[in-house]
PDB file of C-alpha atoms in Angstrom:
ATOM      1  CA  UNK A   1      53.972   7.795 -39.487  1.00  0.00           C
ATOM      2  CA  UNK A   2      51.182   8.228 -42.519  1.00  0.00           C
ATOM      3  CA  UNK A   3      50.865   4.731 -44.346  1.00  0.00           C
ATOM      4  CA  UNK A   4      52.127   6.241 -47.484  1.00  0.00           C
ATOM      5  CA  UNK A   5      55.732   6.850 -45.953  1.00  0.00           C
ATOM      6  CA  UNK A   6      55.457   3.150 -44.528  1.00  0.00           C
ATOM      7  CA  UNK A   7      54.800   2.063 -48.511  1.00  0.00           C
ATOM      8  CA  UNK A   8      57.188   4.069 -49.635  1.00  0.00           C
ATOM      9  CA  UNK A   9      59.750   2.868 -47.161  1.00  0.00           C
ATOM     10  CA  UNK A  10      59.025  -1.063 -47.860  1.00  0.00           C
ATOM     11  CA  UNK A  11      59.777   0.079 -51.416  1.00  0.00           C
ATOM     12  CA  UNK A  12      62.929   1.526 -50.785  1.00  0.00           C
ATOM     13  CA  UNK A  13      64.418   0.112 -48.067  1.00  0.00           C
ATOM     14  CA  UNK A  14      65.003  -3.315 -46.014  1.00  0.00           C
ATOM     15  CA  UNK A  15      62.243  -4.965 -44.357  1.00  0.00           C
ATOM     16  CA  UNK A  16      61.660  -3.612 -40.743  1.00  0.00           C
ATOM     17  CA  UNK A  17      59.230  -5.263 -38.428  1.00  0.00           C
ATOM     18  CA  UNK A  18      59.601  -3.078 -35.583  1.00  0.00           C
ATOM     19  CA  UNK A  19      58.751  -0.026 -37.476  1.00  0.00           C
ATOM     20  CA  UNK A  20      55.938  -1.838 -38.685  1.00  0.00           C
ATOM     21  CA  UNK A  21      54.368  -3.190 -35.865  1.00  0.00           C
ATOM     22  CA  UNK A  22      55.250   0.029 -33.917  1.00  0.00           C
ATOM     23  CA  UNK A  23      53.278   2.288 -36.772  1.00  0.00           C
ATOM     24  CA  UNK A  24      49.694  -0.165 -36.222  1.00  0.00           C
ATOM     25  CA  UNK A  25      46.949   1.496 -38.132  1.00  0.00           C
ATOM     26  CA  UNK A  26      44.256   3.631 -35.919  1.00  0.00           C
ATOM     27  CA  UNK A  27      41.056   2.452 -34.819  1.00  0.00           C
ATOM     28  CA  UNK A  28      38.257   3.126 -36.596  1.00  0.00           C
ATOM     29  CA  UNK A  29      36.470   4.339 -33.432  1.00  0.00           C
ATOM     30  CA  UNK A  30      38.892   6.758 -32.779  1.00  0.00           C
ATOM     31  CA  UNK A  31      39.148   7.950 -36.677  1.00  0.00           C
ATOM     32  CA  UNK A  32      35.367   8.619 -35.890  1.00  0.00           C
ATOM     33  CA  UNK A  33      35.835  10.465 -32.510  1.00  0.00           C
ATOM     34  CA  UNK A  34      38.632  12.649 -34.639  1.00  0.00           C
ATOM     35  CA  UNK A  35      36.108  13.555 -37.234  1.00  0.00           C
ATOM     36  CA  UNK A  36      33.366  14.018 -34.368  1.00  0.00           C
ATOM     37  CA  UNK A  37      35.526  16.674 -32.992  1.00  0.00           C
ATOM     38  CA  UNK A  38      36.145  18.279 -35.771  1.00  0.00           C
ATOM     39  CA  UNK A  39      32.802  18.890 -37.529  1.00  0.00           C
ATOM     40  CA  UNK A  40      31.741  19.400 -33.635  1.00  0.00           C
ATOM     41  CA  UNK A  41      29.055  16.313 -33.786  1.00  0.00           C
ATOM     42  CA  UNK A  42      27.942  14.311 -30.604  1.00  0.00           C
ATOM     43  CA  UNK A  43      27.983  10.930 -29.850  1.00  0.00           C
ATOM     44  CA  UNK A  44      24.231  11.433 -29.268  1.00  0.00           C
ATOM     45  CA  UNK A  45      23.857  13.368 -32.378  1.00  0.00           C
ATOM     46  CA  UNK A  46      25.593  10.341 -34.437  1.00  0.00           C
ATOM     47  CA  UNK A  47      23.212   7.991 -32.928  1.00  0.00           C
ATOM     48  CA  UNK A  48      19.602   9.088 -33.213  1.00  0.00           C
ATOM     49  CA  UNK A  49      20.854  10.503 -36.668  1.00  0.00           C
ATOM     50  CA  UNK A  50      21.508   7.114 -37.489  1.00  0.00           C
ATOM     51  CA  UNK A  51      18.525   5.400 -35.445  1.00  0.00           C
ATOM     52  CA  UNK A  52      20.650   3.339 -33.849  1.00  0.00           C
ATOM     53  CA  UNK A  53      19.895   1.617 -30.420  1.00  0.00           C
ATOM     54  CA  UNK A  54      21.641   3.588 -27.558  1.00  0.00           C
ATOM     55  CA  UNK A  55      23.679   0.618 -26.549  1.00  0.00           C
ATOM     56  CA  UNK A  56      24.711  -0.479 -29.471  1.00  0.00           C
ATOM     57  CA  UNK A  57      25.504   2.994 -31.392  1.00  0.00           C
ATOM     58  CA  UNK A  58      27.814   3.909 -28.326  1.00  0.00           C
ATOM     59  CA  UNK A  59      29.529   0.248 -28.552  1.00  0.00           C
ATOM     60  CA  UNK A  60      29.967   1.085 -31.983  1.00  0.00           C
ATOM     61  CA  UNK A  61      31.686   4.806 -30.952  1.00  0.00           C
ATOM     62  CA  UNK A  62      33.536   3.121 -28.167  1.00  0.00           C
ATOM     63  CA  UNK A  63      34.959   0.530 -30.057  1.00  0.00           C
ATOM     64  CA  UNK A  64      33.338  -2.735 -28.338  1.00  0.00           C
ATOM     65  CA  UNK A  65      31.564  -3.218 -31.677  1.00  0.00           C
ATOM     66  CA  UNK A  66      32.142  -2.876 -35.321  1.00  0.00           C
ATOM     67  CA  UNK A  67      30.264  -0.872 -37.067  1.00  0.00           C
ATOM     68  CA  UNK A  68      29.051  -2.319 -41.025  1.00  0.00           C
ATOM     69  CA  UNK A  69      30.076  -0.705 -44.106  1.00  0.00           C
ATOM     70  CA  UNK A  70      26.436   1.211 -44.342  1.00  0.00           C
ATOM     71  CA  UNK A  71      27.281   2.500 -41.078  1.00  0.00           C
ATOM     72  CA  UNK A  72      30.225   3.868 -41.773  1.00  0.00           C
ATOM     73  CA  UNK A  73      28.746   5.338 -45.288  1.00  0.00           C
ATOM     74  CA  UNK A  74      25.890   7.280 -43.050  1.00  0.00           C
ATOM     75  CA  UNK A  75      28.607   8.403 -40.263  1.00  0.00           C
ATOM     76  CA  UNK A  76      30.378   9.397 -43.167  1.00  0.00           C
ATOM     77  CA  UNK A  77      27.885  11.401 -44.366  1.00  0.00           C
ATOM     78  CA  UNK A  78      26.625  12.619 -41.177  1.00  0.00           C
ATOM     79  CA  UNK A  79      29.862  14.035 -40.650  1.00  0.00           C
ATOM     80  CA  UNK A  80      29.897  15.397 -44.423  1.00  0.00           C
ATOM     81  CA  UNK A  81      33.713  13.411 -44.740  1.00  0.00           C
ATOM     82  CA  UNK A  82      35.158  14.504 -48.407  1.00  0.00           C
ATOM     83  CA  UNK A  83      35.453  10.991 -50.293  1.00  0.00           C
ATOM     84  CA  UNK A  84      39.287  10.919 -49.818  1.00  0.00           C
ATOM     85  CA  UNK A  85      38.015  11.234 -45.921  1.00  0.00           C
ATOM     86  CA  UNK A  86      35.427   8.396 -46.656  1.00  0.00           C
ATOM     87  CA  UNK A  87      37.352   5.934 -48.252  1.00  0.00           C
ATOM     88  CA  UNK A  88      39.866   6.424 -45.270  1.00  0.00           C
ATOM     89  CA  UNK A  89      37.377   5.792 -42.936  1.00  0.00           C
ATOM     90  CA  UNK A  90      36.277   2.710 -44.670  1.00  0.00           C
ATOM     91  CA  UNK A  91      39.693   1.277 -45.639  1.00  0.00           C
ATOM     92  CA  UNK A  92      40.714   1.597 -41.235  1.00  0.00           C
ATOM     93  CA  UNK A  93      37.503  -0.118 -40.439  1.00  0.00           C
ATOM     94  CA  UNK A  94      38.136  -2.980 -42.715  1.00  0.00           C
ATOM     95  CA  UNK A  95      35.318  -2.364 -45.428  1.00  0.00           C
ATOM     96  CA  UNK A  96      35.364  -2.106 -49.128  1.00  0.00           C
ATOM     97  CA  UNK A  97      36.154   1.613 -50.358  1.00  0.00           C
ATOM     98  CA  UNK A  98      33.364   3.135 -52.627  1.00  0.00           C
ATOM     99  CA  UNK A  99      33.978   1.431 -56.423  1.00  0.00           C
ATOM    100  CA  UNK A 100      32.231   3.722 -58.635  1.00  0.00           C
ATOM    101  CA  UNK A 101      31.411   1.099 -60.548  1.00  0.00           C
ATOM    102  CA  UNK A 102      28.848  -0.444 -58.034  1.00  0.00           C
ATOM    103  CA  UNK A 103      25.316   1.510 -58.281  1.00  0.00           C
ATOM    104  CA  UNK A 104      24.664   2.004 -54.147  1.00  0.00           C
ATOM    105  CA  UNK A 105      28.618   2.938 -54.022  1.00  0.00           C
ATOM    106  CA  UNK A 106      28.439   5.833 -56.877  1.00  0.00           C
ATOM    107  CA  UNK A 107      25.104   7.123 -55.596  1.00  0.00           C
ATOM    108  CA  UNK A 108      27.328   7.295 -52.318  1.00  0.00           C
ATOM    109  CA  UNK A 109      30.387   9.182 -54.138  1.00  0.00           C
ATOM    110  CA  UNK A 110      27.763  11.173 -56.024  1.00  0.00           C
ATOM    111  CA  UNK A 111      26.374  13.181 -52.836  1.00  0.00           C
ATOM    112  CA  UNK A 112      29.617  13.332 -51.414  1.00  0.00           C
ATOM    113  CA  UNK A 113      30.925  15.167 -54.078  1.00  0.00           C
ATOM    114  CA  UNK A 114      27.373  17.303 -54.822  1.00  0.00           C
ATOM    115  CA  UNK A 115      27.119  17.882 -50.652  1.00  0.00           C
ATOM    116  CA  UNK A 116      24.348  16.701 -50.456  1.00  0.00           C
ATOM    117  CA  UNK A 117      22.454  16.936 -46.546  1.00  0.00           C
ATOM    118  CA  UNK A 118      22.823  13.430 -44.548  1.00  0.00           C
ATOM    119  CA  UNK A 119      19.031  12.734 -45.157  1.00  0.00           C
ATOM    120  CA  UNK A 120      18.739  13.861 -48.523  1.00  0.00           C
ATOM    121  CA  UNK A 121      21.942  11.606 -49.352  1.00  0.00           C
ATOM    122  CA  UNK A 122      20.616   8.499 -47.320  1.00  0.00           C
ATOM    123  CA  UNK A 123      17.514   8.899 -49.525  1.00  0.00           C
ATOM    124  CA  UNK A 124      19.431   8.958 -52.878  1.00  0.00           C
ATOM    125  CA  UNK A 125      21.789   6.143 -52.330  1.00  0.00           C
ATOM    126  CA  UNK A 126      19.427   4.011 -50.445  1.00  0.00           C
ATOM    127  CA  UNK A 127      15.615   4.950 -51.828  1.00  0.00           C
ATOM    128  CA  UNK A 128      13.356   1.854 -52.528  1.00  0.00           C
ATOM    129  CA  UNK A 129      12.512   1.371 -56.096  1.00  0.00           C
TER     130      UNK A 129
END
């Protein structure tokens, strides 16, 4: 069941537990895998694209580890997500959504929405000044 027929259920309707706690919300590592299937991206791929450490990027893909907001952005954008896809990503892994309002954050919605390539986007939202 999609969260938004859970809300609109707890607006219309008694309060049921079970349905709850039998509709748990996904993992964020396997929100990722989904996505890596998808756009037909590698665990590998994610994590030299990313520069992570081989342990730790595939404890982050399998779960074991939780992966920070910024890592989610850049798997995000690895994965070129559309923002609705983004903030759905961040929202299941327990992170702020992109606020518009916050300069990193709009830079982040900003090459979303203009498509811009992962490195050209990390650049933008996270260049040194």
């Amino acid at each position: 069941m999609i969260t938004r027929d859970l809300e609109q259920m707890l607006r219309e309707e008694e309060f049921n537990e079970k349905l709850i706690a039998e509709n748990k919300a996904p993992k964020v590592y396997t929100v990722i895998e989904k996505y890596m299937e998808e756009k037909n991206i590698q665990r590998t791929d994610i994590i030299r694209f990313l520069n992570l450490d081989r342990t730790y990027g595939y404890q982050i893909l399998n779960g074991t580890r939780a992966p920070t907001r910024v890592h989610l952005i850049k798997i995000g954008l690895l994965l070129k997500l559309s923002l609705e896809e983004m903030q759905r990503l961040l929202k299941i892994g327990g992170k702020e959504i992109l606020y518009a309002r916050n300069m990193t954050d709009a830079k982040a919605i900003y090459a979303i929405e203009h498509n811009l390539g992962y490195e050209e986007a990390c650049e933008f939202i996270w260049e040194e000044k």
